Short mmCIF file of C-alpha atoms in Angstrom, two decimals:
data_model
loop_
_atom_site.label_atom_id
_atom_site.label_comp_id
_atom_site.label_asym_id
_atom_site.label_seq_id
_atom_site.Cartn_x
_atom_site.Cartn_y
_atom_site.Cartn_z
CA MET A 1 62.19 -16.55 -11.08
CA LEU A 2 61.14 -15.92 -7.49
CA LEU A 3 57.55 -16.94 -8.20
CA GLU A 4 58.78 -20.21 -9.69
CA ILE A 5 60.81 -20.86 -6.53
CA ILE A 6 57.77 -20.10 -4.40
CA ARG A 7 55.59 -22.49 -6.38
CA ARG A 8 58.24 -25.14 -6.17
CA TRP A 9 58.58 -25.06 -2.40
CA ARG A 10 55.15 -24.02 -1.36
CA TRP A 11 53.54 -27.41 -0.83
CA ARG A 12 56.26 -29.62 0.54
CA LEU A 13 53.86 -31.32 2.84
CA LEU A 14 53.06 -34.30 4.22
CA VAL A 15 51.33 -37.45 4.34
CA VAL A 16 49.57 -39.61 2.26
CA ALA A 17 46.59 -41.52 1.13
CA LEU A 18 44.22 -40.48 3.87
CA ILE A 19 41.00 -40.99 1.97
CA GLY A 20 38.54 -43.20 3.86
CA SER A 21 36.36 -42.45 6.80
CA GLY A 22 37.03 -42.56 10.51
CA ALA A 23 34.91 -42.83 13.59
CA VAL A 24 32.90 -39.95 15.01
CA ALA A 25 34.20 -37.46 17.55
CA GLN A 26 32.30 -36.87 20.75
CA GLY A 27 32.40 -34.43 23.62
CA GLU A 28 32.20 -31.15 21.64
CA PRO A 29 29.91 -28.41 22.95
CA SER A 30 28.78 -27.70 19.38
CA PRO A 31 26.18 -29.77 17.49
CA PRO A 32 27.05 -33.44 17.01
CA SER A 33 29.74 -34.02 14.40
CA GLU A 34 27.64 -36.78 12.83
CA ALA A 35 25.51 -34.01 11.31
CA ARG A 36 28.43 -32.48 9.46
CA GLU A 37 30.23 -33.50 6.31
CA PRO A 38 33.49 -35.41 6.84
CA LEU A 39 36.58 -33.23 6.76
CA THR A 40 39.17 -34.24 4.18
CA LEU A 41 42.89 -33.65 4.44
CA ARG A 42 42.86 -31.29 1.48
CA GLU A 43 40.13 -29.17 3.05
CA ALA A 44 42.07 -28.98 6.32
CA LEU A 45 45.19 -27.83 4.45
CA ALA A 46 43.25 -25.17 2.55
CA ARG A 47 41.77 -23.82 5.79
CA SER A 48 45.19 -23.63 7.41
CA LEU A 49 46.73 -21.81 4.45
CA GLU A 50 43.94 -19.26 4.42
CA LYS A 51 43.62 -18.56 8.14
CA SER A 52 46.68 -19.89 9.98
CA PRO A 53 47.70 -17.49 12.80
CA ALA A 54 51.33 -18.50 12.25
CA LEU A 55 51.28 -17.04 8.72
CA ALA A 56 49.40 -13.84 9.52
CA LYS A 57 52.57 -11.86 10.31
CA PHE A 58 54.26 -12.37 6.95
CA PRO A 59 52.34 -9.78 4.88
CA TYR A 60 53.54 -7.12 7.34
CA ARG A 61 57.10 -8.40 7.27
CA GLU A 62 57.02 -8.41 3.47
CA ARG A 63 55.85 -4.80 3.35
CA ALA A 64 58.54 -3.80 5.85
CA ALA A 65 61.20 -5.47 3.67
CA GLU A 66 59.91 -3.61 0.59
CA ALA A 67 60.09 -0.32 2.50
CA ARG A 68 63.68 -1.02 3.54
CA ALA A 69 64.59 -1.85 -0.04
CA LEU A 70 63.15 1.53 -1.09
CA GLN A 71 65.11 3.27 1.63
CA ALA A 72 68.34 1.54 0.61
CA SER A 73 68.02 2.80 -2.98
CA LEU A 74 67.92 6.47 -1.96
CA SER A 75 70.99 8.68 -2.36
CA PRO A 76 71.85 11.51 0.05
CA ASN A 77 69.95 14.71 -0.63
CA PRO A 78 71.83 17.77 -1.95
CA GLU A 79 72.41 20.65 0.46
CA LEU A 80 71.81 24.35 -0.17
CA SER A 81 73.93 26.77 1.84
CA LEU A 82 74.10 30.56 2.21
CA LYS A 83 77.28 32.19 3.50
CA VAL A 84 77.70 35.91 4.26
CA GLU A 85 81.19 37.30 4.97
CA ASN A 86 82.67 40.75 5.79
CA LEU A 87 79.46 41.84 7.50
CA ALA A 88 79.09 44.41 10.32
CA GLY A 89 82.81 44.88 10.93
CA SER A 90 84.82 48.05 11.36
CA GLY A 91 86.25 50.57 8.95
CA ARG A 92 85.27 49.85 5.37
CA PHE A 93 83.61 46.61 6.49
CA GLU A 94 81.11 48.48 8.63
CA GLY A 95 77.55 47.69 7.72
CA ALA A 96 76.84 45.48 4.69
CA ASP A 97 78.38 47.49 1.87
CA SER A 98 81.48 45.27 1.71
CA ALA A 99 79.67 42.00 2.38
CA GLU A 100 80.39 38.93 0.30
CA VAL A 101 77.39 36.62 -0.16
CA THR A 102 77.90 33.05 -1.36
CA LEU A 103 75.02 30.82 -2.38
CA ALA A 104 76.19 27.22 -2.93
CA LEU A 105 74.74 23.81 -3.69
CA SER A 106 76.67 20.73 -2.48
CA GLN A 107 76.21 17.01 -2.87
CA VAL A 108 77.70 14.01 -1.04
CA ILE A 109 79.04 11.40 -3.47
CA GLU A 110 79.15 7.99 -1.83
CA LEU A 111 82.36 6.14 -2.53
CA GLY A 112 83.05 2.45 -2.02
CA ASP A 113 79.88 1.38 -3.85
CA LYS A 114 77.84 1.94 -0.68
CA ARG A 115 74.49 2.38 -2.40
CA ARG A 116 74.73 -0.87 -4.35
CA GLN A 117 75.81 -2.71 -1.21
CA ARG A 118 72.83 -1.28 0.72
CA GLN A 119 70.50 -2.40 -2.03
CA SER A 120 72.04 -5.87 -2.03
CA VAL A 121 71.49 -6.17 1.73
CA ALA A 122 67.88 -4.97 1.45
CA THR A 123 67.13 -7.33 -1.45
CA LEU A 124 68.56 -10.33 0.37
CA ALA A 125 66.68 -9.34 3.52
CA GLY A 126 63.48 -9.45 1.47
CA GLU A 127 64.45 -12.86 0.10
CA GLN A 128 65.12 -14.01 3.65
CA VAL A 129 61.58 -13.02 4.64
CA GLN A 130 60.25 -14.99 1.67
CA ARG A 131 62.37 -18.04 2.52
CA THR A 132 61.19 -17.92 6.11
CA TYR A 133 57.62 -17.65 4.87
CA GLU A 134 58.05 -20.67 2.61
CA ARG A 135 59.50 -22.73 5.45
CA SER A 136 56.79 -21.56 7.85
CA ARG A 137 54.10 -22.37 5.31
CA LEU A 138 55.54 -25.87 4.92
CA GLU A 139 55.60 -26.27 8.69
CA VAL A 140 52.00 -25.09 8.97
CA LEU A 141 50.89 -27.60 6.35
CA THR A 142 52.83 -30.53 7.79
CA ASP A 143 51.70 -29.59 11.28
CA THR A 144 48.08 -29.50 10.11
CA ALA A 145 48.54 -32.89 8.47
CA GLY A 146 50.02 -34.23 11.70
CA ARG A 147 47.07 -32.96 13.72
CA PHE A 148 44.69 -34.38 11.13
CA LEU A 149 46.45 -37.71 11.54
CA GLN A 150 46.11 -37.52 15.33
CA VAL A 151 42.37 -36.97 14.97
CA ALA A 152 42.14 -39.94 12.62
CA GLN A 153 44.09 -42.05 15.10
CA ALA A 154 41.88 -40.91 17.99
CA GLU A 155 38.76 -41.75 16.00
CA ARG A 156 40.12 -45.23 15.41
CA GLN A 157 40.94 -45.56 19.09
CA LEU A 158 37.40 -44.51 19.97
CA ALA A 159 35.96 -47.11 17.62
CA LEU A 160 38.23 -49.70 19.25
CA ALA A 161 37.18 -48.60 22.73
CA ARG A 162 33.55 -49.04 21.74
CA THR A 163 34.37 -52.49 20.38
CA ALA A 164 35.96 -53.33 23.72
CA GLN A 165 32.85 -52.05 25.49
CA SER A 166 30.64 -54.23 23.30
CA LEU A 167 32.84 -57.28 23.89
CA ALA A 168 32.82 -56.66 27.62
CA GLY A 169 29.02 -56.49 27.54
CA ASP A 170 28.85 -59.78 25.62
CA VAL A 171 31.17 -61.47 28.11
CA GLU A 172 29.07 -60.20 31.01
CA GLN A 173 25.93 -61.64 29.43
CA ALA A 174 27.67 -64.95 28.78
CA ALA A 175 28.95 -65.06 32.36
CA ARG A 176 25.45 -64.36 33.69
CA ARG A 177 24.02 -67.22 31.67
CA ARG A 178 26.68 -69.59 32.99
CA VAL A 179 26.10 -68.47 36.57
CA ASP A 180 22.35 -68.93 36.13
CA ALA A 181 22.99 -72.42 34.76
CA GLY A 182 25.28 -73.21 37.70
CA HIS A 183 28.29 -73.81 35.49
CA THR A 184 30.52 -71.15 37.09
CA SER A 185 30.79 -69.06 40.24
CA ALA A 186 29.38 -65.59 40.79
CA ALA A 187 32.95 -64.28 40.99
CA ASP A 188 33.24 -64.58 37.22
CA LEU A 189 30.13 -62.44 36.80
CA SER A 190 31.56 -59.79 39.16
CA ARG A 191 34.81 -59.70 37.21
CA ALA A 192 32.84 -59.36 33.97
CA ARG A 193 30.85 -56.45 35.39
CA ILE A 194 34.04 -54.70 36.48
CA ALA A 195 35.54 -55.22 33.02
CA ARG A 196 32.43 -53.76 31.43
CA ILE A 197 32.54 -50.70 33.74
CA ARG A 198 36.18 -50.16 32.91
CA ALA A 199 35.41 -50.40 29.21
CA GLU A 200 32.70 -47.74 29.59
CA LEU A 201 35.14 -45.44 31.39
CA ASP A 202 37.71 -46.02 28.67
CA VAL A 203 35.17 -44.96 26.03
CA GLN A 204 34.52 -41.73 27.93
CA ALA A 205 38.24 -41.02 28.30
CA THR A 206 38.83 -41.71 24.61
CA GLN A 207 35.96 -39.39 23.66
CA ARG A 208 37.56 -36.59 25.65
CA SER A 209 40.94 -37.29 24.12
CA LEU A 210 39.38 -37.12 20.66
CA ALA A 211 37.69 -33.82 21.53
CA ILE A 212 41.10 -32.41 22.51
CA GLN A 213 42.67 -33.56 19.24
CA ARG A 214 39.80 -32.09 17.22
CA ARG A 215 40.17 -28.74 18.98
CA HIS A 216 43.93 -28.92 18.35
CA LEU A 217 43.28 -29.42 14.63
CA ALA A 218 40.80 -26.53 14.50
CA ALA A 219 43.45 -24.27 16.05
CA SER A 220 45.52 -24.78 12.88
CA TRP A 221 43.20 -22.32 11.12
CA GLY A 222 42.61 -20.09 14.13
CA ARG A 223 39.38 -21.61 15.43
CA THR A 224 38.60 -22.27 19.07
CA ARG A 225 35.87 -24.81 18.29
CA ALA A 226 36.04 -27.96 16.18
CA ASP A 227 33.31 -26.98 13.73
CA PHE A 228 33.76 -29.94 11.40
CA GLY A 229 32.58 -33.52 11.18
CA PRO A 230 34.64 -36.69 11.45
CA VAL A 231 37.82 -36.71 9.41
CA SER A 232 37.88 -38.66 6.19
CA ALA A 233 40.95 -40.82 6.66
CA GLU A 234 42.18 -44.35 6.10
CA LEU A 235 45.13 -45.13 8.31
CA PHE A 236 45.95 -48.44 6.70
CA ALA A 237 46.37 -47.18 3.12
CA LEU A 238 50.14 -47.27 3.46
CA PRO A 239 52.08 -45.98 0.43
CA GLU A 240 55.32 -47.50 -0.77
CA ILE A 241 58.52 -46.41 0.94
CA PRO A 242 60.55 -43.89 -1.13
CA ASP A 243 64.19 -44.49 -2.02
CA TYR A 244 66.55 -43.38 0.75
CA ASP A 245 69.32 -42.13 -1.56
CA ALA A 246 66.86 -39.98 -3.47
CA LEU A 247 65.58 -38.47 -0.22
CA SER A 248 69.11 -37.82 1.00
CA ALA A 249 69.95 -35.99 -2.23
CA ARG A 250 66.96 -33.69 -1.74
CA LEU A 251 68.31 -32.39 1.55
CA GLU A 252 70.59 -29.95 -0.28
CA ASP A 253 67.51 -28.15 -1.60
CA SER A 254 65.39 -28.51 1.52
CA PRO A 255 63.57 -25.40 2.82
CA MET A 256 65.77 -25.25 5.92
CA MET A 257 68.96 -25.40 3.86
CA GLU A 258 67.62 -22.82 1.40
CA GLU A 259 66.73 -20.48 4.24
CA LEU A 260 70.16 -20.82 5.81
CA LEU A 261 71.89 -20.30 2.45
CA THR A 262 69.90 -17.11 1.90
CA GLN A 263 70.80 -15.95 5.39
CA GLU A 264 74.45 -16.72 4.65
CA ARG A 265 74.30 -14.60 1.50
CA LEU A 266 72.67 -11.82 3.53
CA ARG A 267 75.44 -11.94 6.12
CA GLU A 268 78.05 -11.76 3.37
CA ALA A 269 76.31 -8.71 1.90
CA GLN A 270 76.21 -7.08 5.34
CA TRP A 271 79.93 -7.72 5.69
CA GLN A 272 80.62 -6.10 2.32
CA LEU A 273 78.43 -3.13 3.26
CA ALA A 274 80.35 -2.68 6.52
CA ARG A 275 83.61 -2.66 4.55
CA ALA A 276 82.18 -0.13 2.09
CA ARG A 277 81.14 2.16 4.92
CA GLY A 278 84.78 2.34 5.94
CA LYS A 279 85.44 4.31 2.74
CA GLN A 280 85.18 8.10 3.11
CA ASN A 281 82.57 9.98 1.09
CA LEU A 282 83.36 12.88 -1.24
CA ARG A 283 81.48 16.17 -0.95
CA VAL A 284 81.41 18.47 -3.99
CA GLY A 285 79.74 21.81 -4.39
CA ALA A 286 79.22 24.76 -6.68
CA GLY A 287 77.86 28.22 -6.05
CA ILE A 288 77.82 31.89 -6.87
CA LYS A 289 79.43 34.69 -4.86
CA ARG A 290 78.42 38.35 -4.88
CA PHE A 291 80.67 41.24 -3.79
CA GLU A 292 78.42 44.03 -2.48
CA ASP A 293 81.03 46.79 -2.65
CA THR A 294 81.65 46.33 -6.38
CA GLY A 295 78.51 44.56 -7.44
CA ASP A 296 80.56 41.82 -9.09
CA HIS A 297 79.78 38.10 -9.15
CA ALA A 298 81.98 35.02 -9.21
CA PHE A 299 81.40 31.27 -9.34
CA THR A 300 82.77 28.98 -6.63
CA LEU A 301 83.67 25.30 -6.67
CA SER A 302 84.46 23.10 -3.68
CA ALA A 303 85.42 19.52 -2.91
CA SER A 304 86.23 17.87 0.38
CA ILE A 305 86.90 14.39 1.71
CA PRO A 306 87.76 13.36 5.28
CA LEU A 307 91.28 12.15 5.81
CA GLY A 308 91.24 8.36 6.03
CA VAL A 309 93.76 8.13 8.84
CA ARG A 310 91.80 5.25 10.33
CA ASP A 311 88.99 3.03 9.09
CA ARG A 312 86.22 4.15 11.41
CA ASN A 313 84.11 1.06 10.56
CA GLN A 314 86.70 -1.70 10.80
CA GLY A 315 85.25 -3.12 14.02
CA GLU A 316 81.80 -3.46 12.45
CA ALA A 317 83.32 -5.07 9.35
CA ARG A 318 85.16 -7.64 11.44
CA ALA A 319 82.01 -8.44 13.41
CA ARG A 320 80.01 -8.95 10.20
CA ARG A 321 82.70 -11.21 8.79
CA ALA A 322 82.66 -13.33 11.94
CA GLU A 323 78.87 -13.65 11.68
CA TYR A 324 79.17 -14.68 8.05
CA GLU A 325 81.79 -17.32 8.82
CA GLN A 326 79.67 -18.57 11.72
CA LEU A 327 76.77 -19.26 9.36
CA ALA A 328 79.02 -21.28 7.06
CA SER A 329 79.86 -23.46 10.04
CA GLU A 330 76.19 -23.70 11.01
CA ARG A 331 75.32 -24.81 7.49
CA ARG A 332 77.73 -27.73 7.72
CA ALA A 333 76.32 -28.67 11.12
CA LEU A 334 72.75 -28.44 9.83
CA LYS A 335 73.56 -30.75 6.94
CA VAL A 336 74.82 -33.40 9.38
CA GLU A 337 71.78 -32.92 11.61
CA LEU A 338 69.35 -33.23 8.70
CA ASN A 339 71.03 -36.40 7.47
CA ASN A 340 70.81 -37.97 10.93
CA ALA A 341 67.17 -36.97 11.31
CA LEU A 342 66.42 -38.34 7.84
CA TYR A 343 68.05 -41.67 8.66
CA ARG A 344 66.12 -42.02 11.95
CA ALA A 345 62.79 -41.17 10.32
CA TYR A 346 63.47 -43.53 7.42
CA GLN A 347 64.26 -46.43 9.74
CA GLN A 348 61.09 -45.76 11.72
CA LEU A 349 59.12 -45.51 8.49
CA THR A 350 60.36 -48.92 7.35
CA GLN A 351 59.82 -50.61 10.70
CA ARG A 352 56.37 -49.22 11.38
CA ARG A 353 55.12 -50.07 7.91
CA THR A 354 56.20 -53.67 8.38
CA GLU A 355 54.58 -53.81 11.82
CA ALA A 356 51.30 -52.32 10.62
CA LYS A 357 51.13 -54.68 7.66
CA VAL A 358 51.96 -57.84 9.62
CA LEU A 359 49.64 -56.99 12.50
CA ARG A 360 46.81 -56.08 10.15
CA THR A 361 47.07 -58.98 7.72
CA GLN A 362 48.42 -61.81 9.88
CA ALA A 363 48.17 -61.31 13.64
CA LEU A 364 44.71 -59.71 13.79
CA PRO A 365 42.91 -62.32 11.63
CA GLU A 366 44.48 -65.08 13.72
CA ALA A 367 43.39 -63.35 16.92
CA GLU A 368 39.86 -62.93 15.57
CA ARG A 369 39.61 -66.64 14.83
CA ALA A 370 40.99 -67.58 18.23
CA LEU A 371 38.65 -65.20 20.03
CA LYS A 372 35.61 -66.57 18.20
CA ARG A 373 36.64 -70.12 19.02
CA ILE A 374 37.17 -69.38 22.73
CA ARG A 375 34.01 -67.28 22.97
CA ASP A 376 31.92 -70.12 21.51
CA GLY A 377 33.72 -72.62 23.73
CA TYR A 378 33.18 -70.50 26.83
CA ALA A 379 29.44 -70.57 26.25
CA ARG A 380 29.65 -74.40 26.22
CA GLY A 381 31.96 -74.58 29.20
CA ARG A 382 35.06 -75.64 27.32
CA TYR A 383 37.11 -72.55 28.24
CA SER A 384 37.41 -70.57 31.47
CA TYR A 385 36.58 -66.92 32.01
CA LEU A 386 40.28 -66.05 32.29
CA GLU A 387 41.05 -67.70 28.94
CA LEU A 388 38.27 -65.73 27.31
CA THR A 389 39.31 -62.35 28.75
CA ASP A 390 43.00 -62.98 28.02
CA MET A 391 42.23 -63.66 24.38
CA GLN A 392 39.93 -60.68 24.21
CA ARG A 393 42.62 -58.38 25.61
CA GLU A 394 45.15 -59.84 23.20
CA ARG A 395 42.90 -59.17 20.22
CA LEU A 396 42.24 -55.57 21.29
CA ALA A 397 45.92 -54.97 22.02
CA LEU A 398 46.87 -56.18 18.55
CA GLU A 399 44.45 -53.80 16.87
CA ARG A 400 45.65 -50.95 19.07
CA GLU A 401 49.25 -51.73 18.11
CA ALA A 402 48.28 -51.82 14.42
CA ILE A 403 46.61 -48.41 14.68
CA ASN A 404 49.61 -46.93 16.46
CA ALA A 405 52.03 -48.48 13.95
CA ALA A 406 50.11 -47.02 11.01
CA ALA A 407 49.92 -43.59 12.68
CA ASP A 408 53.65 -43.70 13.46
CA PHE A 409 54.33 -44.60 9.83
CA PHE A 410 52.55 -41.49 8.62
CA GLN A 411 54.20 -39.33 11.27
CA ALA A 412 57.59 -40.57 10.03
CA LEU A 413 56.51 -39.82 6.46
CA LEU A 414 55.57 -36.31 7.56
CA THR A 415 59.00 -35.91 9.10
CA LEU A 416 60.63 -36.92 5.82
CA GLU A 417 58.52 -34.39 3.93
CA ARG A 418 59.35 -31.67 6.43
CA LEU A 419 63.06 -32.44 6.12
CA THR A 420 63.21 -32.69 2.33
CA GLY A 421 60.43 -30.29 1.39
CA GLU A 422 59.22 -32.78 -1.19
CA PRO A 423 55.79 -34.45 -1.50
CA LEU A 424 56.29 -38.21 -1.22
CA THR A 425 52.94 -39.59 -2.34
CA GLU A 426 50.45 -38.97 -5.11
CA SER A 427 47.84 -38.04 -2.52
CA THR A 428 50.13 -35.34 -1.19
CA ALA A 429 50.39 -33.81 -4.64
CA GLN A 430 46.60 -33.94 -5.01
CA ALA A 431 46.22 -32.20 -1.66
CA SER A 432 48.71 -29.57 -2.82
CA ASN A 433 46.76 -28.86 -6.00
CA PHE A 434 43.53 -28.53 -4.06
CA ALA A 435 45.05 -26.11 -1.59
CA THR A 436 46.70 -24.15 -4.40
CA ASP A 437 43.27 -23.52 -5.92
CA ALA A 438 42.02 -22.37 -2.52
CA THR A 439 44.49 -19.48 -2.29
CA VAL A 440 44.32 -16.22 -4.21
CA SER A 441 48.01 -15.75 -4.95
CA ASP A 442 51.42 -17.35 -4.70
CA GLN A 443 52.70 -14.81 -2.19
CA PRO A 444 51.51 -13.59 1.22
CA ASN A 445 48.40 -11.47 0.87
CA ASN A 446 48.54 -7.98 2.28
CA PRO A 447 45.61 -7.45 4.62
#
């Protein structure tokens, strides 16, 4: 049953149809990324699952929980006692001739079902470790997908910066030809040179930003260098938006809710154990007694239980009950918080998909046509330098907005997957299957 739960929740990832190719990262101290194979989303997820520093602690926590479960199942050990009476006294009790020697074996019998309650607490503590692991694994995967997305976005931004650099160079050449022909002033050429220099600086800054994002992605699997090529991603392959009501219904079974519910059950078990510990234990014993002066033997029986004048554990029981009731309140608050977060992410998802689509299919083609018309007209003196640069900036700004809108769409989709714990696209499921094959078991591996 537990393995089925693990398989069910294990890959509640992320984003999407990232299956194209991006631009190339620059600025890494390692060999150029052009020489390496493109990194796919599925490969990045598999690397994170195998080597994520955030998941390395869980095998140890799992073993500790198993040890506590073993400890909880143990009963108190029996006790062997030896008692000598009437030894070294006076009169007929002088010496050891009248001694009475009792050899007894006693055992504490736990009342109040303490052992079963201890085992219940230990079992639920182990389940809590597993729930936390499942949530952490989901967070690692969605975080890796988010970093992968940031690299893809940075690669697109770098390609755009290089386009801007190329356009600035073309404008500078066109301005030089017009100055040489006496059709415009040298001031236009100076402005074009400044624009080209700024474009070159922007390319350098974007390269460094990309290098940072690549290093950030490599850290997902514990690497300090981005030893991979460009990411294989297509930002504008936007999937359809899932149904909001269906997503909202999934919140009840989300990893965060499941973890809190398990913790609530653990707190309840701890409360019941504290109540059980208020019950006094019974001690029983049996032994054999020897009378040295007659050489006779006799069996002995004993039983004792402390007087329950007061419950010595009532304070602990009350504290555990308060903690249990607190978690019930926290669960209600978490449900409201998750619903609000889901609504915000869904609204952003809808808006950013519309923006990316309209900018990509309508605004950008129109800007391309306008820029071509003004660029051709500028060469013939029909448009001014300012008209050309304004249109050029407008075209670049539209593409930048489209890239950001598409990236924000996928980030919102990642948020939905993190909240619900459900894959929302076919590509996500494919990535899950790939990463599943890359791991050796369904549970944390003991090192």
